[in-house]
């Protein structure tokens, strides 16, 4: 194994150009950690925000990447022999320690999820953060067959995954997008009702379901959560699991803004890291391999093209997941 590796290093807060491809030493294995040869990493908007300087706890330079898939190259855990296929998400990857934008990543043993799969690496890399978040969010909503689910921000990778899972559950789905040119792709992906969202109140929702949906998965977040609370049927549930519009909701007044009996909840993918998410991810992989779920890979970039990848992500052009491969 080489003693050096290529990595995309975020050298300071700023635009995509602050991501620089550098030659770094391969990290030395230490107790409680394993070295993973990275075969692919999904791109996430949280990395975009960290790069922009919106993560005060993150110091630069830093190798970003809150998830990756690959092969164990050296481990201090006897349950993770060399050559084991693994995935890892969250747990401060790419924040407190270097993450997946590299040829190798030194990761805590507790984060590694062994997975059996024959999927291509770029497809496998599109699954962990996306599908674990989608699964966790739908479980938090408590969706049941025959229910009606509205997904706000469906062209995000999590939104596409949630639509795929919900369809498999027998749930009727409606979903929003701001762009008319994405309607056909969303219909082809299995969304039952595609609504073009102009940025105001989503009044067209009631033409689909007069009493409102039973559940709303809100991936837009801050700018739409209050509107979602008034769209869902009385007694329904809204789960905020994304922050496409930012993290903060200024002047939010819970008693005034949450209709009586309606439930507001949230899901964070850190709840399904490591051992907590391993069985769920293995099940997702089986469903992808069986053709029940869709991987929804929009585009695959090489590590050399990480700046272009961040430009593309920042322009919100993707329908589904972006992946980088070393």
Coordinates of C-alpha atoms in Angstrom, one line a residue:
X1 CA 0.0 0.0 0.0
X2 CA 1.2 3.5 -0.9
X3 CA 2.3 5.8 2.0
X4 CA 0.6 8.8 0.4
X5 CA -2.9 9.4 -0.9
X6 CA -4.9 12.0 -2.9
X7 CA -7.5 13.9 -0.9
X8 CA -9.7 16.9 -1.6
X9 CA -8.9 19.4 1.2
X10 CA -11.1 22.3 2.2
X11 CA -8.4 24.8 3.0
X12 CA -10.7 27.6 4.3
X13 CA -14.3 28.7 4.2
X14 CA -15.5 29.9 0.8
X15 CA -16.7 28.8 -2.6
X16 CA -16.1 25.5 -4.3
X17 CA -12.6 26.7 -5.3
X18 CA -11.4 26.3 -1.7
X19 CA -11.4 22.5 -2.2
X20 CA -7.9 21.6 -3.3
X21 CA -6.6 18.3 -4.4
X22 CA -3.5 17.4 -2.4
X23 CA -1.2 14.5 -1.7
X24 CA -1.4 13.6 2.0
X25 CA 0.2 10.8 4.1
X26 CA -2.1 7.8 4.5
X27 CA -3.3 8.0 8.1
X28 CA -1.7 5.6 10.6
X29 CA -4.0 3.2 12.3
X30 CA -4.5 3.7 16.0
X31 CA -6.4 1.9 18.7
X32 CA -10.2 2.0 18.2
X33 CA -9.9 3.1 14.5
X34 CA -9.7 1.4 11.1
X35 CA -8.2 2.5 7.8
X36 CA -10.7 2.2 5.0
X37 CA -9.8 2.4 1.3
X38 CA -12.5 4.7 0.0
X39 CA -14.2 3.4 -3.1
X40 CA -17.0 6.1 -3.2
X41 CA -18.5 8.9 -1.2
X42 CA -21.9 10.5 -1.5
X43 CA -22.0 14.3 -1.6
X44 CA -24.3 16.1 0.8
X45 CA -25.5 19.6 1.3
X46 CA -24.2 19.6 4.9
X47 CA -20.7 19.5 3.3
X48 CA -21.5 22.4 1.2
X49 CA -22.5 24.4 4.2
X50 CA -19.4 23.4 6.1
X51 CA -17.3 24.5 3.2
X52 CA -19.1 27.8 3.2
X53 CA -18.2 28.4 6.8
X54 CA -21.5 27.6 8.5
X55 CA -20.2 24.9 10.8
X56 CA -18.5 26.9 13.6
X57 CA -17.0 23.8 15.3
X58 CA -15.1 22.8 12.1
X59 CA -11.5 24.0 11.7
X60 CA -9.6 24.1 8.4
X61 CA -7.9 22.6 6.6
X62 CA -10.3 19.6 6.7
X63 CA -11.0 16.7 4.3
X64 CA -14.8 16.9 4.1
X65 CA -17.3 14.0 3.6
X66 CA -19.8 12.8 6.1
X67 CA -20.1 9.3 4.5
X68 CA -18.2 6.8 2.4
X69 CA -18.1 3.2 1.3
X70 CA -15.0 1.1 0.8
X71 CA -12.9 -1.8 1.9
X72 CA -11.1 -2.2 5.3
X73 CA -7.4 -1.9 4.6
X74 CA -6.2 -2.2 8.2
X75 CA -8.2 -2.6 11.4
X76 CA -7.9 -2.8 15.2
X77 CA -11.3 -4.6 15.4
X78 CA -11.1 -8.4 14.9
X79 CA -14.7 -8.3 13.7
X80 CA -13.5 -6.2 10.7
X81 CA -10.9 -8.2 8.9
X82 CA -9.0 -6.7 6.0
X83 CA -11.0 -6.8 2.8
X84 CA -14.4 -6.3 4.6
X85 CA -16.8 -4.1 2.6
X86 CA -18.1 -1.3 4.8
X87 CA -20.0 1.9 4.9
X88 CA -19.8 4.8 7.3
X89 CA -21.9 7.8 7.9
X90 CA -22.0 10.8 10.3
X91 CA -20.4 10.6 13.8
X92 CA -18.5 13.8 13.0
X93 CA -16.9 12.5 9.8
X94 CA -15.5 15.4 7.8
X95 CA -16.0 17.7 10.8
X96 CA -14.0 16.7 13.9
X97 CA -11.8 14.3 11.8
X98 CA -11.2 13.9 8.1
X99 CA -13.9 12.3 6.0
X100 CA -14.6 10.6 2.7
X101 CA -13.2 13.0 0.1
X102 CA -10.0 10.9 -0.1
X103 CA -8.5 7.7 -1.2
X104 CA -8.3 6.5 2.4
X105 CA -10.1 7.5 5.5
X106 CA -9.2 6.6 9.2
X107 CA -12.6 6.0 10.9
X108 CA -13.7 5.0 14.4
X109 CA -14.6 1.3 14.5
X110 CA -17.9 2.2 16.0
X111 CA -19.0 3.9 12.7
X112 CA -18.2 1.0 10.3
X113 CA -21.1 -1.0 9.0
X114 CA -20.2 -4.3 7.3
X115 CA -22.3 -4.9 4.2
X116 CA -22.6 -7.7 1.8
X117 CA -23.3 -6.5 -1.7
X118 CA -22.5 -7.0 -5.4
X119 CA -23.6 -3.5 -6.3
X120 CA -21.1 -1.3 -8.3
X121 CA -19.2 1.1 -6.0
X122 CA -20.8 4.2 -7.3
X123 CA -24.3 2.8 -6.7
X124 CA -23.4 1.6 -3.2
X125 CA -21.9 5.0 -2.4
X126 CA -25.2 6.7 -3.2
X127 CA -27.1 4.7 -0.5
X128 CA -25.9 5.1 3.1
X129 CA -26.7 8.7 4.2
X130 CA -29.6 9.0 1.7
X131 CA -31.5 5.9 2.4
X132 CA -30.8 5.8 6.2
X133 CA -32.2 9.3 6.5
X134 CA -35.2 8.4 4.3
X135 CA -35.9 5.2 6.2
X136 CA -35.5 6.9 9.6
X137 CA -37.7 9.8 8.6
X138 CA -40.5 7.6 7.3
X139 CA -40.3 5.5 10.5
X140 CA -40.5 8.7 12.5
X141 CA -43.6 9.7 10.6
X142 CA -45.1 6.3 11.2
X143 CA -46.3 5.8 7.6
X144 CA -48.7 3.0 7.0
X145 CA -50.0 1.3 3.7
X146 CA -52.8 3.3 2.2
X147 CA -51.6 6.6 3.7
X148 CA -51.0 9.8 1.8
X149 CA -47.5 11.3 2.0
X150 CA -46.3 14.7 0.8
X151 CA -42.6 15.1 0.2
X152 CA -41.3 18.7 0.0
X153 CA -37.9 18.9 -1.7
X154 CA -38.3 15.6 -3.5
X155 CA -35.5 16.2 -6.0
X156 CA -33.0 15.9 -3.2
X157 CA -31.4 12.5 -2.9
X158 CA -33.3 11.8 0.4
X159 CA -36.5 12.9 -1.2
X160 CA -36.1 10.5 -4.1
X161 CA -35.2 7.7 -1.7
X162 CA -38.2 8.4 0.4
X163 CA -40.5 8.3 -2.6
X164 CA -39.0 4.9 -3.6
X165 CA -39.5 3.5 -0.1
X166 CA -43.0 4.9 0.3
X167 CA -44.0 3.4 -3.1
X168 CA -42.8 0.0 -1.9
X169 CA -44.9 0.4 1.3
X170 CA -48.1 1.1 -0.8
X171 CA -48.3 4.7 0.2
X172 CA -49.7 7.3 -2.2
X173 CA -47.2 10.1 -2.7
X174 CA -47.3 13.7 -3.8
X175 CA -44.1 15.7 -4.1
X176 CA -43.0 19.3 -4.8
X177 CA -40.4 20.7 -7.1
X178 CA -39.7 24.3 -8.1
X179 CA -38.8 23.4 -11.6
X180 CA -41.3 22.3 -14.3
X181 CA -38.6 20.6 -16.3
X182 CA -38.2 18.0 -13.4
X183 CA -41.8 16.8 -13.4
X184 CA -41.4 14.1 -16.0
X185 CA -38.4 12.6 -14.2
X186 CA -40.2 12.6 -10.9
X187 CA -43.2 10.9 -12.5
X188 CA -40.9 8.3 -14.0
X189 CA -39.4 7.7 -10.6
X190 CA -42.7 6.7 -9.2
X191 CA -44.2 9.9 -7.6
X192 CA -48.0 9.8 -8.0
X193 CA -48.6 13.5 -8.0
X194 CA -45.9 16.1 -8.8
X195 CA -46.7 19.7 -7.7
X196 CA -44.7 22.7 -8.9
X197 CA -44.0 24.9 -5.9
X198 CA -43.7 28.6 -6.6
X199 CA -42.3 29.4 -3.2
X200 CA -45.6 30.5 -1.6
X201 CA -48.3 28.5 0.2
X202 CA -48.8 25.2 -1.6
X203 CA -52.5 25.7 -2.3
X204 CA -52.5 23.2 -5.2
X205 CA -52.1 20.4 -2.6
X206 CA -55.8 20.5 -1.8
X207 CA -56.7 19.8 -5.4
X208 CA -55.0 16.4 -4.9
X209 CA -56.1 15.7 -1.3
X210 CA -58.9 18.1 -0.1
X211 CA -58.3 17.2 3.5
X212 CA -54.6 17.2 3.2
X213 CA -52.0 14.4 3.4
X214 CA -51.6 12.2 6.4
X215 CA -47.9 12.9 6.5
X216 CA -45.5 15.5 5.3
X217 CA -41.8 14.8 5.0
X218 CA -40.3 18.3 4.8
X219 CA -36.8 18.4 3.4
X220 CA -36.8 22.1 2.6
X221 CA -37.1 22.9 6.3
X222 CA -37.0 26.4 7.7
X223 CA -38.9 28.2 5.0
X224 CA -41.7 25.7 4.5
X225 CA -42.2 23.9 7.9
X226 CA -45.0 26.2 9.1
X227 CA -46.8 25.9 5.8
X228 CA -46.5 22.1 6.0
X229 CA -48.1 22.2 9.4
X230 CA -51.2 23.8 7.8
X231 CA -51.2 21.5 4.8
X232 CA -51.3 18.2 6.7
X233 CA -54.7 17.0 7.8
X234 CA -55.7 17.7 11.3
X235 CA -54.0 15.2 13.5
X236 CA -51.4 14.3 10.9
X237 CA -47.6 14.5 11.3
X238 CA -44.9 16.7 9.8
X239 CA -41.3 15.5 10.0
X240 CA -38.5 18.0 9.2
X241 CA -35.5 16.0 8.0
X242 CA -33.7 18.5 5.7
X243 CA -32.4 22.0 5.6
X244 CA -32.4 23.0 1.9
X245 CA -33.6 26.5 3.0
X246 CA -31.4 26.8 6.1
X247 CA -31.3 25.6 9.7
X248 CA -33.1 28.4 11.6
X249 CA -36.8 29.3 11.9
X250 CA -36.9 32.9 13.1
X251 CA -39.9 33.9 15.2
X252 CA -41.3 30.4 15.4
X253 CA -44.2 30.3 18.0
X254 CA -45.1 26.7 18.7
X255 CA -48.6 27.2 20.2
X256 CA -49.6 29.7 17.5
X257 CA -48.2 27.9 14.5
X258 CA -48.8 24.2 15.2
X259 CA -52.6 23.4 14.7
X260 CA -54.1 21.6 17.7
X261 CA -53.6 17.8 17.4
X262 CA -51.1 18.1 14.6
X263 CA -47.7 16.6 15.3
X264 CA -44.3 18.2 14.4
X265 CA -41.2 16.0 14.7
X266 CA -37.7 15.7 13.2
X267 CA -35.2 13.1 12.2
X268 CA -31.4 13.3 12.2
X269 CA -29.3 10.6 10.4
X270 CA -26.8 10.5 13.3
X271 CA -29.4 8.3 15.0
X272 CA -28.7 5.5 12.5
X273 CA -24.9 5.6 12.4
X274 CA -22.8 2.5 13.1
X275 CA -24.4 -0.6 14.6
X276 CA -27.8 1.2 14.8
X277 CA -28.0 1.5 11.0
X278 CA -26.2 -1.6 9.8
X279 CA -29.2 -3.9 9.5
X280 CA -31.3 -1.1 7.9
X281 CA -28.5 -0.4 5.3
X282 CA -28.2 -4.1 4.5
X283 CA -31.9 -4.3 3.9
X284 CA -31.8 -1.3 1.6
X285 CA -29.0 -2.9 -0.4
X286 CA -31.1 -6.1 -0.8
X287 CA -34.0 -4.0 -2.0
X288 CA -31.8 -2.1 -4.5
X289 CA -30.4 -5.4 -5.8
X290 CA -33.9 -6.8 -6.1
X291 CA -35.1 -3.7 -8.1
X292 CA -37.6 -2.7 -5.4
X293 CA -35.8 0.6 -4.5
X294 CA -34.0 2.9 -7.0
X295 CA -30.5 4.1 -6.3
X296 CA -31.3 7.5 -8.0
X297 CA -27.7 8.4 -8.9
X298 CA -27.8 11.7 -10.8
X299 CA -24.1 12.0 -11.6
X300 CA -20.7 10.5 -10.6
X301 CA -17.6 12.7 -10.4
X302 CA -14.0 11.8 -10.0
X303 CA -12.1 13.2 -7.0
X304 CA -10.2 15.5 -9.5
X305 CA -13.6 17.1 -10.3
X306 CA -14.7 17.8 -6.7
X307 CA -14.8 21.6 -7.4
X308 CA -17.2 21.0 -10.4
X309 CA -19.2 18.7 -8.2
X310 CA -19.7 21.4 -5.6
X311 CA -20.6 23.9 -8.2
X312 CA -23.2 21.5 -9.6
X313 CA -24.6 20.8 -6.1
X314 CA -24.8 24.5 -5.3
X315 CA -26.8 25.2 -8.5
X316 CA -29.4 22.6 -7.3
X317 CA -29.3 20.9 -10.7
X318 CA -29.4 17.3 -9.5
X319 CA -32.4 14.9 -9.4
X320 CA -31.1 12.4 -6.9
X321 CA -27.6 11.7 -5.5
X322 CA -24.2 12.9 -6.4
X323 CA -21.3 10.6 -5.9
X324 CA -17.5 11.1 -6.0
X325 CA -15.1 8.2 -6.6
X326 CA -11.3 8.5 -5.9

